Amino acid sequence: MDVQKSIKQDVLLKKFTTFRIGGPADYFISVHSTDELKEALQYAQEHNLKTFVLGGGSNIVFSDEGFRGLVIKIEIKGIVCHDTENSDVMLEVGGGEVWDELVSFSVSRNLYGIENLSSIPGTVGATPVQNIGAYGVEVKDCIEWVEAIEIQTRNIKRFSRKECLFSYRDSFFKTACGRKYIIVKVGFRLKKEGVLNLSYVDVAHYFTQKKSPTLKRVREAIITIRGKKFPNLNEVGTAGSFFKNPILTQKEYKLLKEKFSDIPSYYNDATRVKVPLGFILEKLGWKGRTNNLVGTYKNQSLVVVSYKKATCKQLVSFISDIEKDVKNKTGIVIEREVTLVV
Ligand code: EPU
């Protein structure tokens, strides 16, 4: 690849994020292989350019001023399947593959494991970073390894699942050390004979009214459930849940229960309880509220949406108001799930 020729200048970043917010990148390049990525990184080093790596842009907001440096969009494709000794199937998948196309591919081949993660926007390479999760499943449950390039040396390193340090919406790749790597390939272990996970209340409820669950029907169920809770990306901008659900100590949870006696909880061990922030936001009057051109979605208050011509400044002001209000009224300091590049 001739990097110099492939680089574009002054590229509007809003076109590359699902929030549709963000000014121009000074320089922008799409890379289709690890070699092209290495060349782009070398070019950035030689020209002293800051780099930012972009996948599907579904969990990111750029500032209105854009990005002073080189944005590298990962378009590394490819899915290679092979059987393992114990009848599982390994899929080696390029980081630039579209996540939901991979889910569709595995379900169509009767491979179990990631069906509950249907319909999540974004690319495969982004999924380990925040350990995407939905309807009782986290992507870490199926990841065997992650391959990444170290930006400085351009060496490739394979991280085992253990080395990825996965936890709720978190991983090694979000740490200062992990940010020195770019994910290029992910190894998934899927099952030919798996067990369906119907533990999430919405999924269980779907199948009390419908036919018996199968792998394909679970995917359909998730697509239907998500369709009701998330806005149409053709109509508004969004990045799904804007904040993480808070994980509280038992003491904090008890205090919250005194305020909202009917609050559900996700898991409840001896020390920690995860609670749905969407529920709290609705109780505090945030559901469907709009200020300027940003707001919370009418069917799900954890989902922040942006309307045409919304700015990053308006978004930051809106979410800061939410953060302050939750802190003032419940004492909980909430954490953002979406990355703001400002
Ligand atoms: N709820 C309300 N009002 C609201 C929103 C939610 O009362 O406005 C209540 C619901 O009725 C339900 C509970 O809160 O009892 C949980 O709501 P929901 O099932 O919609 O899930 P969530 O906790 O808001 C999380 C993930 C989603 C994932 C769903 C399903 C986080 C930050 N979000 O949302 O993931 O799809 O569970 O598993 O953990 C994402 O990370 O971007 C994302 C969309």
GROMACS .gro file of N, CA, C and O in nm, residues 119-164:
model
  184
  119SER      N    1  -2.735  -0.836   1.697
  119SER     CA    2  -2.782  -0.698   1.674
  119SER      C    3  -2.699  -0.590   1.741
  119SER      O    4  -2.737  -0.474   1.738
  120ILE      N    5  -2.588  -0.626   1.803
  120ILE     CA    6  -2.503  -0.522   1.864
  120ILE      C    7  -2.419  -0.460   1.753
  120ILE      O    8  -2.351  -0.532   1.680
  121PRO      N    9  -2.426  -0.328   1.738
  121PRO     CA   10  -2.347  -0.267   1.631
  121PRO      C   11  -2.198  -0.271   1.661
  121PRO      O   12  -2.158  -0.290   1.776
  122GLY      N   13  -2.116  -0.253   1.557
  122GLY     CA   14  -1.972  -0.245   1.580
  122GLY      C   15  -1.898  -0.359   1.514
  122GLY      O   16  -1.957  -0.446   1.449
  123THR      N   17  -1.765  -0.356   1.530
  123THR     CA   18  -1.681  -0.456   1.465
  123THR      C   19  -1.629  -0.558   1.566
  123THR      O   20  -1.627  -0.533   1.687
  124VAL      N   21  -1.582  -0.670   1.513
  124VAL     CA   22  -1.533  -0.781   1.596
  124VAL      C   23  -1.417  -0.736   1.685
  124VAL      O   24  -1.409  -0.771   1.803
  125GLY      N   25  -1.326  -0.655   1.630
  125GLY     CA   26  -1.208  -0.615   1.706
  125GLY      C   27  -1.241  -0.529   1.827
  125GLY      O   28  -1.161  -0.518   1.921
  126ALA      N   29  -1.359  -0.467   1.824
  126ALA     CA   30  -1.396  -0.381   1.937
  126ALA      C   31  -1.462  -0.461   2.049
  126ALA      O   32  -1.468  -0.414   2.163
  127THR      N   33  -1.510  -0.580   2.017
  127THR     CA   34  -1.589  -0.653   2.118
  127THR      C   35  -1.511  -0.691   2.244
  127THR      O   36  -1.567  -0.683   2.354
  128PRO      N   37  -1.382  -0.732   2.231
  128PRO     CA   38  -1.312  -0.766   2.356
  128PRO      C   39  -1.280  -0.644   2.441
  128PRO      O   40  -1.268  -0.655   2.563
  129VAL      N   41  -1.265  -0.528   2.376
  129VAL     CA   42  -1.217  -0.409   2.449
  129VAL      C   43  -1.311  -0.381   2.565
  129VAL      O   44  -1.268  -0.370   2.681
  130GLN      N   45  -1.441  -0.371   2.536
  130GLN     CA   46  -1.533  -0.344   2.647
  130GLN      C   47  -1.611  -0.469   2.685
  130GLN      O   48  -1.711  -0.461   2.755
  131ASN      N   49  -1.565  -0.585   2.640
  131ASN     CA   50  -1.631  -0.710   2.675
  131ASN      C   51  -1.782  -0.695   2.661
  131ASN      O   52  -1.856  -0.698   2.760
  132ILE      N   53  -1.828  -0.679   2.536
  132ILE     CA   54  -1.971  -0.652   2.514
  132ILE      C   55  -2.054  -0.762   2.578
  132ILE      O   56  -2.012  -0.879   2.587
  133GLY      N   57  -2.172  -0.724   2.622
  133GLY     CA   58  -2.257  -0.821   2.689
  133GLY      C   59  -2.403  -0.786   2.669
  133GLY      O   60  -2.438  -0.670   2.651
  134ALA      N   61  -2.487  -0.888   2.668
  134ALA     CA   62  -2.631  -0.865   2.661
  134ALA      C   63  -2.704  -0.996   2.689
  134ALA      O   64  -2.654  -1.103   2.654
  135TYR      N   65  -2.819  -0.985   2.751
  135TYR     CA   66  -2.910  -1.097   2.771
  135TYR      C   67  -2.840  -1.220   2.830
  135TYR      O   68  -2.854  -1.332   2.782
  136GLY      N   69  -2.761  -1.193   2.935
  136GLY     CA   70  -2.702  -1.301   3.012
  136GLY      C   71  -2.572  -1.358   2.958
  136GLY      O   72  -2.518  -1.455   3.012
  137VAL      N   73  -2.519  -1.299   2.850
  137VAL     CA   74  -2.395  -1.350   2.790
  137VAL      C   75  -2.295  -1.235   2.774
  137VAL      O   76  -2.334  -1.123   2.742
  138GLU      N   77  -2.168  -1.264   2.798
  138GLU     CA   78  -2.063  -1.167   2.768
  138GLU      C   79  -1.971  -1.232   2.665
  138GLU      O   80  -1.952  -1.354   2.666
  139VAL      N   81  -1.912  -1.149   2.578
  139VAL     CA   82  -1.832  -1.204   2.469
  139VAL      C   83  -1.712  -1.282   2.524
  139VAL      O   84  -1.664  -1.377   2.461
  140LYS      N   85  -1.664  -1.247   2.641
  140LYS     CA   86  -1.550  -1.319   2.701
  140LYS      C   87  -1.578  -1.469   2.716
  140LYS      O   88  -1.487  -1.550   2.713
  141ASP      N   89  -1.707  -1.503   2.729
  141ASP     CA   90  -1.743  -1.644   2.748
  141ASP      C   91  -1.700  -1.729   2.628
  141ASP      O   92  -1.684  -1.850   2.640
  142CYS      N   93  -1.686  -1.667   2.511
  142CYS     CA   94  -1.653  -1.742   2.388
  142CYS      C   95  -1.516  -1.706   2.332
  142CYS      O   96  -1.476  -1.761   2.229
  143ILE      N   97  -1.447  -1.610   2.391
  143ILE     CA   98  -1.317  -1.571   2.335
  143ILE      C   99  -1.207  -1.662   2.388
  143ILE      O  100  -1.195  -1.683   2.508
  144GLU      N  101  -1.129  -1.715   2.295
  144GLU     CA  102  -1.017  -1.802   2.334
  144GLU      C  103  -0.888  -1.720   2.340
  144GLU      O  104  -0.808  -1.735   2.428
  145TRP      N  105  -0.871  -1.632   2.241
  145TRP     CA  106  -0.753  -1.547   2.238
  145TRP      C  107  -0.780  -1.420   2.158
  145TRP      O  108  -0.878  -1.413   2.082
  146VAL      N  109  -0.693  -1.324   2.175
  146VAL     CA  110  -0.703  -1.197   2.102
  146VAL      C  111  -0.564  -1.165   2.048
  146VAL      O  112  -0.466  -1.172   2.122
  147GLU      N  113  -0.556  -1.134   1.917
  147GLU     CA  114  -0.427  -1.098   1.859
  147GLU      C  115  -0.421  -0.947   1.838
  147GLU      O  116  -0.517  -0.888   1.785
  148ALA      N  117  -0.311  -0.887   1.879
  148ALA     CA  118  -0.303  -0.740   1.871
  148ALA      C  119  -0.162  -0.698   1.831
  148ALA      O  120  -0.064  -0.768   1.858
  149ILE      N  121  -0.155  -0.581   1.767
  149ILE     CA  122  -0.025  -0.524   1.730
  149ILE      C  123   0.016  -0.423   1.835
  149ILE      O  124  -0.066  -0.337   1.873
  150GLU      N  125   0.138  -0.432   1.879
  150GLU     CA  126   0.189  -0.329   1.971
  150GLU      C  127   0.226  -0.207   1.886
  150GLU      O  128   0.306  -0.220   1.791
  151ILE      N  129   0.166  -0.093   1.919
  151ILE     CA  130   0.180   0.025   1.832
  151ILE      C  131   0.326   0.065   1.814
  151ILE      O  132   0.374   0.090   1.704
  152GLN      N  133   0.401   0.068   1.923
  152GLN     CA  134   0.537   0.118   1.920
  152GLN      C  135   0.630   0.030   1.837
  152GLN      O  136   0.703   0.077   1.751
  153THR      N  137   0.622  -0.103   1.863
  153THR     CA  138   0.718  -0.194   1.798
  153THR      C  139   0.661  -0.258   1.671
  153THR      O  140   0.734  -0.316   1.592
  154ARG      N  141   0.529  -0.254   1.656
  154ARG     CA  142   0.454  -0.317   1.547
  154ARG      C  143   0.470  -0.471   1.549
  154ARG      O  144   0.454  -0.538   1.449
  155ASN      N  145   0.500  -0.524   1.667
  155ASN     CA  146   0.503  -0.670   1.683
  155ASN      C  147   0.364  -0.720   1.716
  155ASN      O  148   0.287  -0.652   1.785
  156ILE      N  149   0.335  -0.844   1.670
  156ILE     CA  150   0.204  -0.902   1.700
  156ILE      C  151   0.214  -0.990   1.824
  156ILE      O  152   0.310  -1.067   1.839
  157LYS      N  153   0.116  -0.976   1.912
  157LYS     CA  154   0.116  -1.058   2.034
  157LYS      C  155  -0.022  -1.122   2.047
  157LYS      O  156  -0.123  -1.060   2.018
  158ARG      N  157  -0.022  -1.251   2.086
  158ARG     CA  158  -0.149  -1.319   2.110
  158ARG      C  159  -0.175  -1.324   2.261
  158ARG      O  160  -0.093  -1.373   2.337
  159PHE      N  161  -0.290  -1.270   2.303
  159PHE     CA  162  -0.327  -1.269   2.445
  159PHE      C  163  -0.426  -1.382   2.470
  159PHE      O  164  -0.526  -1.394   2.398
  160SER      N  165  -0.401  -1.462   2.573
  160SER     CA  166  -0.497  -1.565   2.611
  160SER      C  167  -0.616  -1.496   2.677
  160SER      O  168  -0.607  -1.379   2.716
  161ARG      N  169  -0.726  -1.569   2.691
  161ARG     CA  170  -0.843  -1.509   2.756
  161ARG      C  171  -0.806  -1.455   2.894
  161ARG      O  172  -0.848  -1.346   2.933
  162LYS      N  173  -0.723  -1.531   2.965
  162LYS     CA  174  -0.685  -1.489   3.101
  162LYS      C  175  -0.608  -1.356   3.097
  162LYS      O  176  -0.634  -1.265   3.177
  163GLU      N  177  -0.519  -1.345   2.998
  163GLU     CA  178  -0.440  -1.222   2.988
  163GLU      C  179  -0.525  -1.100   2.951
  163GLU      O  180  -0.484  -0.986   2.972
  164CYS      N  181  -0.642  -1.126   2.894
  164CYS     CA  182  -0.729  -1.014   2.855
  164CYS      C  183  -0.795  -0.947   2.976
  164CYS      O  184  -0.853  -0.838   2.963
   0.00000   0.00000   0.00000
